[in-house]
Short mmCIF file of N, CA and C in Angstrom, two decimals:
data_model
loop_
_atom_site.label_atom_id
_atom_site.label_comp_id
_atom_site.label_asym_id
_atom_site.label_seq_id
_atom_site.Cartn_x
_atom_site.Cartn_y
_atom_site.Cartn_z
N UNK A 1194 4.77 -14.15 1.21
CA UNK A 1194 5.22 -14.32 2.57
C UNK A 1194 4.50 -15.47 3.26
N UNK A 1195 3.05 -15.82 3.34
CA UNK A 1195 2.92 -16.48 3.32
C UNK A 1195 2.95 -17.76 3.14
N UNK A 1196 3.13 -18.04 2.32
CA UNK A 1196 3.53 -19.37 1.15
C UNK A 1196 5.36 -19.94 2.08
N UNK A 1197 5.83 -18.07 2.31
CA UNK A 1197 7.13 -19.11 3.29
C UNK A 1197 6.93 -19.65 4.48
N UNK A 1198 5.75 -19.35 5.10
CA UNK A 1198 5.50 -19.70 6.27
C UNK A 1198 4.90 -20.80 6.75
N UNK A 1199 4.77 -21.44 5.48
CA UNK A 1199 3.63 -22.94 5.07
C UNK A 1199 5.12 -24.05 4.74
N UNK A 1200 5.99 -23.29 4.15
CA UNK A 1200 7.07 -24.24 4.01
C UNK A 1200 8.25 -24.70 4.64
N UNK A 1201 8.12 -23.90 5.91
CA UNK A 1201 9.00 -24.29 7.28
C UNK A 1201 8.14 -25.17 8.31
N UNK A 1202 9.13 -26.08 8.44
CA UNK A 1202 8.47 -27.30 8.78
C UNK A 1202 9.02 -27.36 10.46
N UNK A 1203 10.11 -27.47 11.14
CA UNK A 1203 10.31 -27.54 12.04
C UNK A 1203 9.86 -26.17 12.70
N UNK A 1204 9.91 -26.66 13.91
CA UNK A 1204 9.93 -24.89 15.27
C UNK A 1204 11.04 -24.36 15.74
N UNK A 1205 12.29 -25.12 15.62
CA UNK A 1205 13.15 -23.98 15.38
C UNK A 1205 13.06 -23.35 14.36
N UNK A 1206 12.74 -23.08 12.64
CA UNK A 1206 12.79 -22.59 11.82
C UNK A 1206 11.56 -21.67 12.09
N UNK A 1207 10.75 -21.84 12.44
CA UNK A 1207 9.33 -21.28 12.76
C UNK A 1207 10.34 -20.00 13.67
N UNK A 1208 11.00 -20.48 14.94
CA UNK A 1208 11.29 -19.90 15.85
C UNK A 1208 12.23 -18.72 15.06
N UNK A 1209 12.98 -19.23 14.24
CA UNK A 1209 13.97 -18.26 13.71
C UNK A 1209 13.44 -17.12 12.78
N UNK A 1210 12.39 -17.50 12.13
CA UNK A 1210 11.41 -16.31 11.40
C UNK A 1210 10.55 -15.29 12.31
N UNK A 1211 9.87 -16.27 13.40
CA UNK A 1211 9.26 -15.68 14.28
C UNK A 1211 10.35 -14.40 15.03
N UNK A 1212 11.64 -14.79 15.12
CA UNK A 1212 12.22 -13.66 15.73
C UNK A 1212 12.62 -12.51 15.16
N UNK A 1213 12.61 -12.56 13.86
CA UNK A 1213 12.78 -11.54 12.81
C UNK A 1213 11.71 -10.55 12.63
N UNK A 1214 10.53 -11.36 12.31
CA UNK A 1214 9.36 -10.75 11.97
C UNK A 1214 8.77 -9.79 13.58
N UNK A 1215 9.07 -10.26 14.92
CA UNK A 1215 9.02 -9.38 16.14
C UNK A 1215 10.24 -8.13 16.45
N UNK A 1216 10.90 -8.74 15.85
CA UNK A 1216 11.88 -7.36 15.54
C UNK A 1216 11.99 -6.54 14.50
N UNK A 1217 11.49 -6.71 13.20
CA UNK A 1217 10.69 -5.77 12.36
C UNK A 1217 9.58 -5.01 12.93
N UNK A 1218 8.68 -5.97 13.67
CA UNK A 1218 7.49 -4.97 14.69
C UNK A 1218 8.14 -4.17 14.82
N UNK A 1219 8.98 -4.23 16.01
CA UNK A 1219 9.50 -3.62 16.93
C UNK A 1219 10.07 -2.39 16.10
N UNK A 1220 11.18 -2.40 15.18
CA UNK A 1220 11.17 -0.82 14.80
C UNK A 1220 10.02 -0.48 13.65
N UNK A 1221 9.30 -1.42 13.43
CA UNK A 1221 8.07 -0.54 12.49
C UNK A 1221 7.61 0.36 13.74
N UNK A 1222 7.00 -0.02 15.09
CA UNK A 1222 6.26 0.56 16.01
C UNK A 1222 6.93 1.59 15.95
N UNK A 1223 8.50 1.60 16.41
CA UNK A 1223 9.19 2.73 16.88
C UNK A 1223 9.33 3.86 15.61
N UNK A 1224 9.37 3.26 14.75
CA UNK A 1224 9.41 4.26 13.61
C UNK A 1224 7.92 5.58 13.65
N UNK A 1225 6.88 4.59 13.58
CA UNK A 1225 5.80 5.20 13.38
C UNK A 1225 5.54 5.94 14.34
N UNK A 1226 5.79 5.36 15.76
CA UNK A 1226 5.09 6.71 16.86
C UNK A 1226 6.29 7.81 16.59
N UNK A 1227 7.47 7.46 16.16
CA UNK A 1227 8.72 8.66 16.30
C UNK A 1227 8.23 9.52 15.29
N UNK A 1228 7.52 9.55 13.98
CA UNK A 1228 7.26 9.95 12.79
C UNK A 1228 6.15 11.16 13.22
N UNK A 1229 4.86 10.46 13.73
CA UNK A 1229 3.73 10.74 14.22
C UNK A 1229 3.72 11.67 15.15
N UNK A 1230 4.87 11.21 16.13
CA UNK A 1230 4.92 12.34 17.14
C UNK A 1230 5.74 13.72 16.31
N UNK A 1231 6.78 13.51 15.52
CA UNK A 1231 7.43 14.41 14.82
C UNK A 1231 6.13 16.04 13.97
N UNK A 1232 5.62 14.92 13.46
CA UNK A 1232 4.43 15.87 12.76
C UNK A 1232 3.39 16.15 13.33
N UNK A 1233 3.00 15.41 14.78
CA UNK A 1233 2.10 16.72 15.63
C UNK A 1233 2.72 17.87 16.32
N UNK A 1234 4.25 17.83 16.79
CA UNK A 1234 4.94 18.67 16.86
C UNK A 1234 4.87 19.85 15.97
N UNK A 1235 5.16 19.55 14.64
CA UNK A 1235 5.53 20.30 13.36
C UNK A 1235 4.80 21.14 13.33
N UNK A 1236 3.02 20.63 13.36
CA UNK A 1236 1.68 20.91 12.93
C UNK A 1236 1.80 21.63 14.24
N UNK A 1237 1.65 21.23 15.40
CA UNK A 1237 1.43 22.01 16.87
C UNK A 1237 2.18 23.84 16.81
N UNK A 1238 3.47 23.83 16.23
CA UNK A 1238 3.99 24.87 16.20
C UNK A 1238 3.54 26.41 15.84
N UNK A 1239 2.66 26.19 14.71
CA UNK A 1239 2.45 27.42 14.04
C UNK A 1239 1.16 27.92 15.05
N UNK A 1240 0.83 26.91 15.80
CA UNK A 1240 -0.16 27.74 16.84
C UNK A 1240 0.31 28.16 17.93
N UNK A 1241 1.46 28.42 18.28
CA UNK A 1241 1.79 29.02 19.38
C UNK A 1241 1.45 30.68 19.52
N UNK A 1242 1.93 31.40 18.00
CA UNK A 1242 1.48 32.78 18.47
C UNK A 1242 -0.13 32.82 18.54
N UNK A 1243 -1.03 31.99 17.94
CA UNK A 1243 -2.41 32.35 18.00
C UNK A 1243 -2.71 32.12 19.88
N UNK A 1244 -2.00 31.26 20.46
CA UNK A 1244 -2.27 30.94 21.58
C UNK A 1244 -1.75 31.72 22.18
N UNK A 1245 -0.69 32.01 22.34
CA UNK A 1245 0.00 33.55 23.10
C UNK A 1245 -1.06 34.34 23.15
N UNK A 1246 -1.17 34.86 22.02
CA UNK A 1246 -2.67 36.20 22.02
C UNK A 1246 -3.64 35.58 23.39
N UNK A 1247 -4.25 34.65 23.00
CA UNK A 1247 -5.46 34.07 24.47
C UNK A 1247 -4.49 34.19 25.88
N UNK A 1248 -3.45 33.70 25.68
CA UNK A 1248 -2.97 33.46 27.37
C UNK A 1248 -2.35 34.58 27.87
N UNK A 1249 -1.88 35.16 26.89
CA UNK A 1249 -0.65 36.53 27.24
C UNK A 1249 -1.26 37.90 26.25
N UNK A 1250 -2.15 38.16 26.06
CA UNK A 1250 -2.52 39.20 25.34
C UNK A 1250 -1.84 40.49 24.78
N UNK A 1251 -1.18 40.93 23.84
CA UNK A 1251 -0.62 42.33 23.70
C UNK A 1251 -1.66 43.62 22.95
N UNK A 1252 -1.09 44.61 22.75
CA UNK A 1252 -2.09 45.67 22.03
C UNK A 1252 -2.48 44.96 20.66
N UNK A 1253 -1.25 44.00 20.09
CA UNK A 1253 -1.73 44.16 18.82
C UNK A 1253 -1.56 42.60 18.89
N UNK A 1254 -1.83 41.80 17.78
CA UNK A 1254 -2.05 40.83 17.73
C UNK A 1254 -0.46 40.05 16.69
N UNK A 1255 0.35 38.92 17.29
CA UNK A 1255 1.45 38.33 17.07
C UNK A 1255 1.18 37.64 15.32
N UNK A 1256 2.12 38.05 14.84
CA UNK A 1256 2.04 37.33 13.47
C UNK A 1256 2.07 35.80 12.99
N UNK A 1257 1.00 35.46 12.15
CA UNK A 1257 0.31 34.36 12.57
C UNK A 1257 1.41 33.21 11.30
N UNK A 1258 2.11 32.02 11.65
CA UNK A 1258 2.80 31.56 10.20
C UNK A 1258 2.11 30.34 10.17
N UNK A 1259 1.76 30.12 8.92
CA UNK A 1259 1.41 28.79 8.61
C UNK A 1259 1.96 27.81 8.94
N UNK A 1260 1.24 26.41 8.25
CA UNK A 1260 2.44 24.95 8.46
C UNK A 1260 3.14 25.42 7.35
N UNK A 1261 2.70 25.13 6.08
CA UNK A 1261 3.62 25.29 4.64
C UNK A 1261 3.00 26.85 4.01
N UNK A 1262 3.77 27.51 3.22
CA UNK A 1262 4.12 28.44 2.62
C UNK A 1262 3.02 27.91 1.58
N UNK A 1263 1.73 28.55 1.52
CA UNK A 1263 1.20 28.09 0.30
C UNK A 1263 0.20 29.61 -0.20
N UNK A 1264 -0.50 29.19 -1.40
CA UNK A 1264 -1.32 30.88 -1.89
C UNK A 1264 -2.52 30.07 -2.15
N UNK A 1265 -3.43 30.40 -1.04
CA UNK A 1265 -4.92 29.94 -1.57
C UNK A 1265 -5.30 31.44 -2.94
N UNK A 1266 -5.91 31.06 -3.76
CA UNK A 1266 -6.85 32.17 -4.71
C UNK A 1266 -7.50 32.78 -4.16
N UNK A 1267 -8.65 32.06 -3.75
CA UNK A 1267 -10.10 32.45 -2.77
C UNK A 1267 -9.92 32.83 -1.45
N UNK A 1268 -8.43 32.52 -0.96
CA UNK A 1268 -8.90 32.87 0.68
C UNK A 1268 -7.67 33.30 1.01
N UNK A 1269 -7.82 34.42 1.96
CA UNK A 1269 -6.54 35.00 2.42
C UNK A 1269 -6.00 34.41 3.66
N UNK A 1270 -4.86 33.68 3.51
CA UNK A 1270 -4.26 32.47 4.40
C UNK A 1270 -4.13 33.38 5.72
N UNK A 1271 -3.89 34.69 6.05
CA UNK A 1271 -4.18 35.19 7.59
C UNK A 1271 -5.50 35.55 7.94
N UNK A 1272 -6.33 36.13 6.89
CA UNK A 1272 -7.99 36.21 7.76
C UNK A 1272 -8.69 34.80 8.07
N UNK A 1273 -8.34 33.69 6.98
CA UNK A 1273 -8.88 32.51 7.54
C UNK A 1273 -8.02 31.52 7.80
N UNK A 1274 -6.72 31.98 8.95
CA UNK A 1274 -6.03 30.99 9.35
C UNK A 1274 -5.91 29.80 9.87
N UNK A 1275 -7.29 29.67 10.73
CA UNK A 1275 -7.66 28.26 11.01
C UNK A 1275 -8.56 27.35 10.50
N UNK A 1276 -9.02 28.27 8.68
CA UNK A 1276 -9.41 27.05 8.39
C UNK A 1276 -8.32 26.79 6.93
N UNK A 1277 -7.33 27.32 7.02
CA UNK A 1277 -6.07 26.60 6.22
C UNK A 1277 -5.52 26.25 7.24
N UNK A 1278 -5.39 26.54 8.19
CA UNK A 1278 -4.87 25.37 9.96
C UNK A 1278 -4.99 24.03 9.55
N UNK A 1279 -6.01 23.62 9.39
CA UNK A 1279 -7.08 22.56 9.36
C UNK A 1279 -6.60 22.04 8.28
N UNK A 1280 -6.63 22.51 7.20
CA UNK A 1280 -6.37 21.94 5.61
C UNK A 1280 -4.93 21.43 5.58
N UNK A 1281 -4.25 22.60 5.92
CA UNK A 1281 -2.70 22.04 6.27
C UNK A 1281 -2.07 20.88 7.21
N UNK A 1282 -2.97 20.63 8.00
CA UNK A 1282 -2.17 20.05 9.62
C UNK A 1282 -3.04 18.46 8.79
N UNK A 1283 -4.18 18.55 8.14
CA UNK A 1283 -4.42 17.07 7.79
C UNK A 1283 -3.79 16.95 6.60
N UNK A 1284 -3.13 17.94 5.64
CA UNK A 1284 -3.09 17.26 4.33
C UNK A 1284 -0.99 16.85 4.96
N UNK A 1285 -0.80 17.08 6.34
CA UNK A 1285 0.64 16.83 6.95
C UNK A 1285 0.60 15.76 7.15
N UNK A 1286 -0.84 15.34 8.20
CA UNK A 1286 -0.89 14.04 8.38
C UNK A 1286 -0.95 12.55 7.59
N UNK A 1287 -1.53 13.11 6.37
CA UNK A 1287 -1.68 12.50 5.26
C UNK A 1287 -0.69 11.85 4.66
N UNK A 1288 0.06 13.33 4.25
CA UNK A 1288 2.09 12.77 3.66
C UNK A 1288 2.28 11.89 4.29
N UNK A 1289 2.99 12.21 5.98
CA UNK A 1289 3.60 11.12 7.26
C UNK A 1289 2.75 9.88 6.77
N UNK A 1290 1.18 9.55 7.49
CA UNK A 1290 1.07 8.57 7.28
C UNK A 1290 1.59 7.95 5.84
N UNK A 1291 1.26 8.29 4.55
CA UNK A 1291 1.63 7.73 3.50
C UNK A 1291 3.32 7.39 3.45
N UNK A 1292 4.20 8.36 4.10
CA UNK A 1292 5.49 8.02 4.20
C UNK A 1292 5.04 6.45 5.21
N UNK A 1293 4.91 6.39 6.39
CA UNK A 1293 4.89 5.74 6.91
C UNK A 1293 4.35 4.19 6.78
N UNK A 1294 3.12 4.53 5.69
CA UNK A 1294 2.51 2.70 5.28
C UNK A 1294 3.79 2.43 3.91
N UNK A 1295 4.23 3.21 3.34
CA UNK A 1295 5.87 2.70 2.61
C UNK A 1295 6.69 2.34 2.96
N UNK A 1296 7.06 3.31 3.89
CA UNK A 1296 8.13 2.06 5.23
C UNK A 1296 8.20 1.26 5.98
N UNK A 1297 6.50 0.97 5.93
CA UNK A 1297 6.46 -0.03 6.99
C UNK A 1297 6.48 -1.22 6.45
N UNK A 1298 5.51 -0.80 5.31
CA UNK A 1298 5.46 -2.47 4.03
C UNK A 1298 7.20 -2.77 3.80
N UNK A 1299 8.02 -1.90 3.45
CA UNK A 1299 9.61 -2.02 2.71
C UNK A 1299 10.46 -2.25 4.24
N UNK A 1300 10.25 -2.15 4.99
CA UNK A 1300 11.02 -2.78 6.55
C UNK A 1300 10.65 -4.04 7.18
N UNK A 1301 9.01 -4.16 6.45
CA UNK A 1301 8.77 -6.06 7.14
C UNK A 1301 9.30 -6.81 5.91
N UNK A 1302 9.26 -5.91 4.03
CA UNK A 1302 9.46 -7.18 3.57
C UNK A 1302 11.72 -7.41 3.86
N UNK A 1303 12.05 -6.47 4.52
CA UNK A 1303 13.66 -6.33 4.43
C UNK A 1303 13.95 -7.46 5.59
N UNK A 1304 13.31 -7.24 6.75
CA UNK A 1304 13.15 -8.11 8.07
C UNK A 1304 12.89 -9.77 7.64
N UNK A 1305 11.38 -9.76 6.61
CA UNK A 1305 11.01 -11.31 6.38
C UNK A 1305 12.55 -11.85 5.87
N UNK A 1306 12.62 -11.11 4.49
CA UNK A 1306 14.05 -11.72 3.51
C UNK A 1306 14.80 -12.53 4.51
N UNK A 1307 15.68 -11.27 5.52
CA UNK A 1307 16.91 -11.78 6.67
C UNK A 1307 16.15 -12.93 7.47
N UNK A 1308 15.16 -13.10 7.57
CA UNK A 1308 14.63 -14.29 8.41
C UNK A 1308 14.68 -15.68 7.96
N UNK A 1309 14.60 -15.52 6.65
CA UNK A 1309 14.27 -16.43 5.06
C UNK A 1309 15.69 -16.94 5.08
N UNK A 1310 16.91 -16.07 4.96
CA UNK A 1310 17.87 -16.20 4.90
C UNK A 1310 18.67 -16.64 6.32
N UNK A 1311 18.52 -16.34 7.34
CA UNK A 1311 18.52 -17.01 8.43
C UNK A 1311 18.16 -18.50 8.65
N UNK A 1312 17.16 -18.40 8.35
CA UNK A 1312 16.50 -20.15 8.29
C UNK A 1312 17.37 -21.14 7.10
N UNK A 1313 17.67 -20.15 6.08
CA UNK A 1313 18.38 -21.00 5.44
C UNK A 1313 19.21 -21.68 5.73
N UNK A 1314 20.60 -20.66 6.24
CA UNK A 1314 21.67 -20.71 6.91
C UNK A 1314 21.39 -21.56 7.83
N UNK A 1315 20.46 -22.09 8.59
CA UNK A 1315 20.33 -22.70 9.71
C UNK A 1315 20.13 -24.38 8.91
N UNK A 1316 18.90 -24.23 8.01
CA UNK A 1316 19.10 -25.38 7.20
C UNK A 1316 20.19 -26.36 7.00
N UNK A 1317 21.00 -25.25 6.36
CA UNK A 1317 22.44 -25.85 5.78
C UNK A 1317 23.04 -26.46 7.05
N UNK A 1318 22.88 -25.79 8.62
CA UNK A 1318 24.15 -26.51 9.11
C UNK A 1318 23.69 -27.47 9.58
N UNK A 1319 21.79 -27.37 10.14
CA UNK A 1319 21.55 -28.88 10.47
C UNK A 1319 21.63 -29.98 9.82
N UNK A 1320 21.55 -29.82 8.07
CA UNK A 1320 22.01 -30.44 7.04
C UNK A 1320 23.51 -31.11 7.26
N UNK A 1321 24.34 -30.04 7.30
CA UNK A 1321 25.83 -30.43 7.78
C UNK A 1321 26.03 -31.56 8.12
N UNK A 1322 25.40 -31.38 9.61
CA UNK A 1322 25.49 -31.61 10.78
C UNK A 1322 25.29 -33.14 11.24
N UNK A 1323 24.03 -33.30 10.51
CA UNK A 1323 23.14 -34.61 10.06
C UNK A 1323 23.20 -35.60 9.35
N UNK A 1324 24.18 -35.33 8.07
CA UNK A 1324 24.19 -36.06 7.24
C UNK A 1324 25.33 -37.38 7.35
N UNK A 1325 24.44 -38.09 6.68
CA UNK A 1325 25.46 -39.52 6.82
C UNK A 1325 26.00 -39.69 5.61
N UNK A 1326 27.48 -40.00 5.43
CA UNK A 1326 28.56 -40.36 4.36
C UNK A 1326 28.78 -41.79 4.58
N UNK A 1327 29.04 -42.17 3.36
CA UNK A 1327 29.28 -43.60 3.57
C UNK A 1327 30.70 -43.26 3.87
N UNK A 1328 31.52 -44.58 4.03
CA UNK A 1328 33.07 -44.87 4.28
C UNK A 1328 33.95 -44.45 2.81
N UNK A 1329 33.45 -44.77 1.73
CA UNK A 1329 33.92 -44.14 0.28
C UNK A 1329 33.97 -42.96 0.06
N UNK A 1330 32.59 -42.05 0.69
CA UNK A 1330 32.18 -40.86 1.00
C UNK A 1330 31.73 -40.55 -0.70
N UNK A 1331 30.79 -41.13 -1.15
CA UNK A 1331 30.34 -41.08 -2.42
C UNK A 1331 28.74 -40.96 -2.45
N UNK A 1332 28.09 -41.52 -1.08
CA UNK A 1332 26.66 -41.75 -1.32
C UNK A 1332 26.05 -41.00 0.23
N UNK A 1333 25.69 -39.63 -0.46
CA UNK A 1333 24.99 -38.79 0.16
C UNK A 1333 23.29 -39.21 0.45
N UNK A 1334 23.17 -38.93 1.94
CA UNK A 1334 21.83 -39.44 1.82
C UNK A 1334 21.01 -38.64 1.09
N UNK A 1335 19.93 -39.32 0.72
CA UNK A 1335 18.66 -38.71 -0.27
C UNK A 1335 18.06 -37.25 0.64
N UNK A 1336 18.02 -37.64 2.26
CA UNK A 1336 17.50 -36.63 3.16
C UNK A 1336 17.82 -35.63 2.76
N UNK A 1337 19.65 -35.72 3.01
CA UNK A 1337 20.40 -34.15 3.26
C UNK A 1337 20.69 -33.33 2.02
N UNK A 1338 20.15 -34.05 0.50
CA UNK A 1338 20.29 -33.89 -0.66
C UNK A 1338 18.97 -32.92 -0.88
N UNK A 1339 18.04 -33.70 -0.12
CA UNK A 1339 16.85 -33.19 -0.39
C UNK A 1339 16.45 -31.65 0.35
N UNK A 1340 17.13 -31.46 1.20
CA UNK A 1340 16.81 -30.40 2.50
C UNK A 1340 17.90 -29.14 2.07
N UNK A 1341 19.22 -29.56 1.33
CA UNK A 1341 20.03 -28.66 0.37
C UNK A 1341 19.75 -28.37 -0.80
N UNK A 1342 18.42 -28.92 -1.49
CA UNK A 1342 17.63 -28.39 -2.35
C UNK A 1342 16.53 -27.22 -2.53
N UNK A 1343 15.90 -27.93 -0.92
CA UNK A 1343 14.59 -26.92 -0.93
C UNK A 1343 15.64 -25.42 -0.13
N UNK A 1344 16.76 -25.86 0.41
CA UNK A 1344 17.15 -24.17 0.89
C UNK A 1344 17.62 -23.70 -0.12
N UNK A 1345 17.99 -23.94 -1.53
CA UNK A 1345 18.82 -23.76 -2.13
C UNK A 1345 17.21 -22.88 -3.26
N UNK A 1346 16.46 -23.58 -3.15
CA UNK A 1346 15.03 -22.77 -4.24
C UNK A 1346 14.41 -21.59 -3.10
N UNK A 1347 14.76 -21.91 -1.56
CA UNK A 1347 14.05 -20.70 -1.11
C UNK A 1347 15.27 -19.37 -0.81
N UNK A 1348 16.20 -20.33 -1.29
CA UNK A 1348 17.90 -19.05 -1.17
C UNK A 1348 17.15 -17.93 -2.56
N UNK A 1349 16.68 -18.81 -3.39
CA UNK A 1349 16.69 -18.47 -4.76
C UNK A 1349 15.37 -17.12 -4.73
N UNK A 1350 14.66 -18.18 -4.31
CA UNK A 1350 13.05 -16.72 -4.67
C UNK A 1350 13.05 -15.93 -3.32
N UNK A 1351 13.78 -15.80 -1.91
CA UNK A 1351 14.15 -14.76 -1.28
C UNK A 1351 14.94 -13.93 -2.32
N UNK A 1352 16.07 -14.22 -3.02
CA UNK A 1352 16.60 -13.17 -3.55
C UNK A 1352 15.70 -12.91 -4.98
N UNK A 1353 15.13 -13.41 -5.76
CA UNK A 1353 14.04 -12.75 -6.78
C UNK A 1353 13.48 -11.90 -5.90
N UNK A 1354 12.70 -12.02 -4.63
CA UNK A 1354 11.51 -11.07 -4.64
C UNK A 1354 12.38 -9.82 -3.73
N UNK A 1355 13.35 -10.10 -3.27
CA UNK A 1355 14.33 -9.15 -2.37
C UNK A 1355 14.75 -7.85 -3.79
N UNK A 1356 15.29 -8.74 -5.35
CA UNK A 1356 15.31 -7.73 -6.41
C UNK A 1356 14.74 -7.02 -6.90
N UNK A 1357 13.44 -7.27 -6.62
CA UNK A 1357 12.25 -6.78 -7.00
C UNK A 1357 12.33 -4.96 -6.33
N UNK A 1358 12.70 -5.23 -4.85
CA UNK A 1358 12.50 -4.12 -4.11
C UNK A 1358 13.81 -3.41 -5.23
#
């Protein structure tokens, strides 16, 4: 990714990556707090009846459910519920985050690609756009030959490393 960012030479092209790569932010951020908030929710839940008991007290005490359905050996998941609380609600946080540094790496490199490919596209038409034909229309300048080359090798290893995914 780097290495593409050394080989765009103008600031509109700069400009056109730059807007990709702030809008990849943009739903990486939104992804992650939506994720994050999802699983303190998740995790928050199974303490509601322990908290009932403190705020609203009954004769007997409300049945207590875990995050996940699991069988410790050594420890009986209702006498020591808050310290499989604990074990559970971080080994939750753990998953999410790990879901989350996978999607975040596989959504900037999906964002860079379209930016890569953007700039290309943009290449080509200032290329178009620019180029001088003789009157025979046989002798392409060396410039616009040259500038439909280099989009044409970074058309190329955007889509190698895009296959990769």
């Amino acid at each position: 990714m780097a290495e593409n960012w050394k080989f765009l030479e103008s600031k509109n092209e700069l400009h056109i990556l730059n807007k990709f790569t702030k809008n990849g932010n943009t739903l990486v951020l939104l992804y992650r707090r939506t994720l994050l908030s999802a699983c303190g929710l998740f995790v928050s839940f199974s303490l509601g009846n322990p908290l009932l008991d403190i705020l609203i007290p009954l004769n007997e005490t409300r049945p207590r459910q875990n995050i996940f359905n699991v069988n410790y050996v050594i420890l009986d998941d209702q006498e020591h519920f808050y310290i499989s609380y604990v074990h559970l609600a971080f080994s939750a946080f753990v998953i999410v985050l790990t879901i989350i540094s996978v999607d975040s790496l596989y959504i900037t490199i999906i964002y860079h690609a379209c930016g890569l490919f953007a700039v290309c596209g943009s290449q080509v038409q200032n290329t178009a756009e620019n180029n001088t034909i003789e009157k025979n229309g046989t002798d392409i300048s060396s410039i616009g030959y040259e500038q439909f080359k280099q989009c044409i090798i970074m058309h190329y290893k955007t889509l190698q490393s895009v296959s990769v995914i």
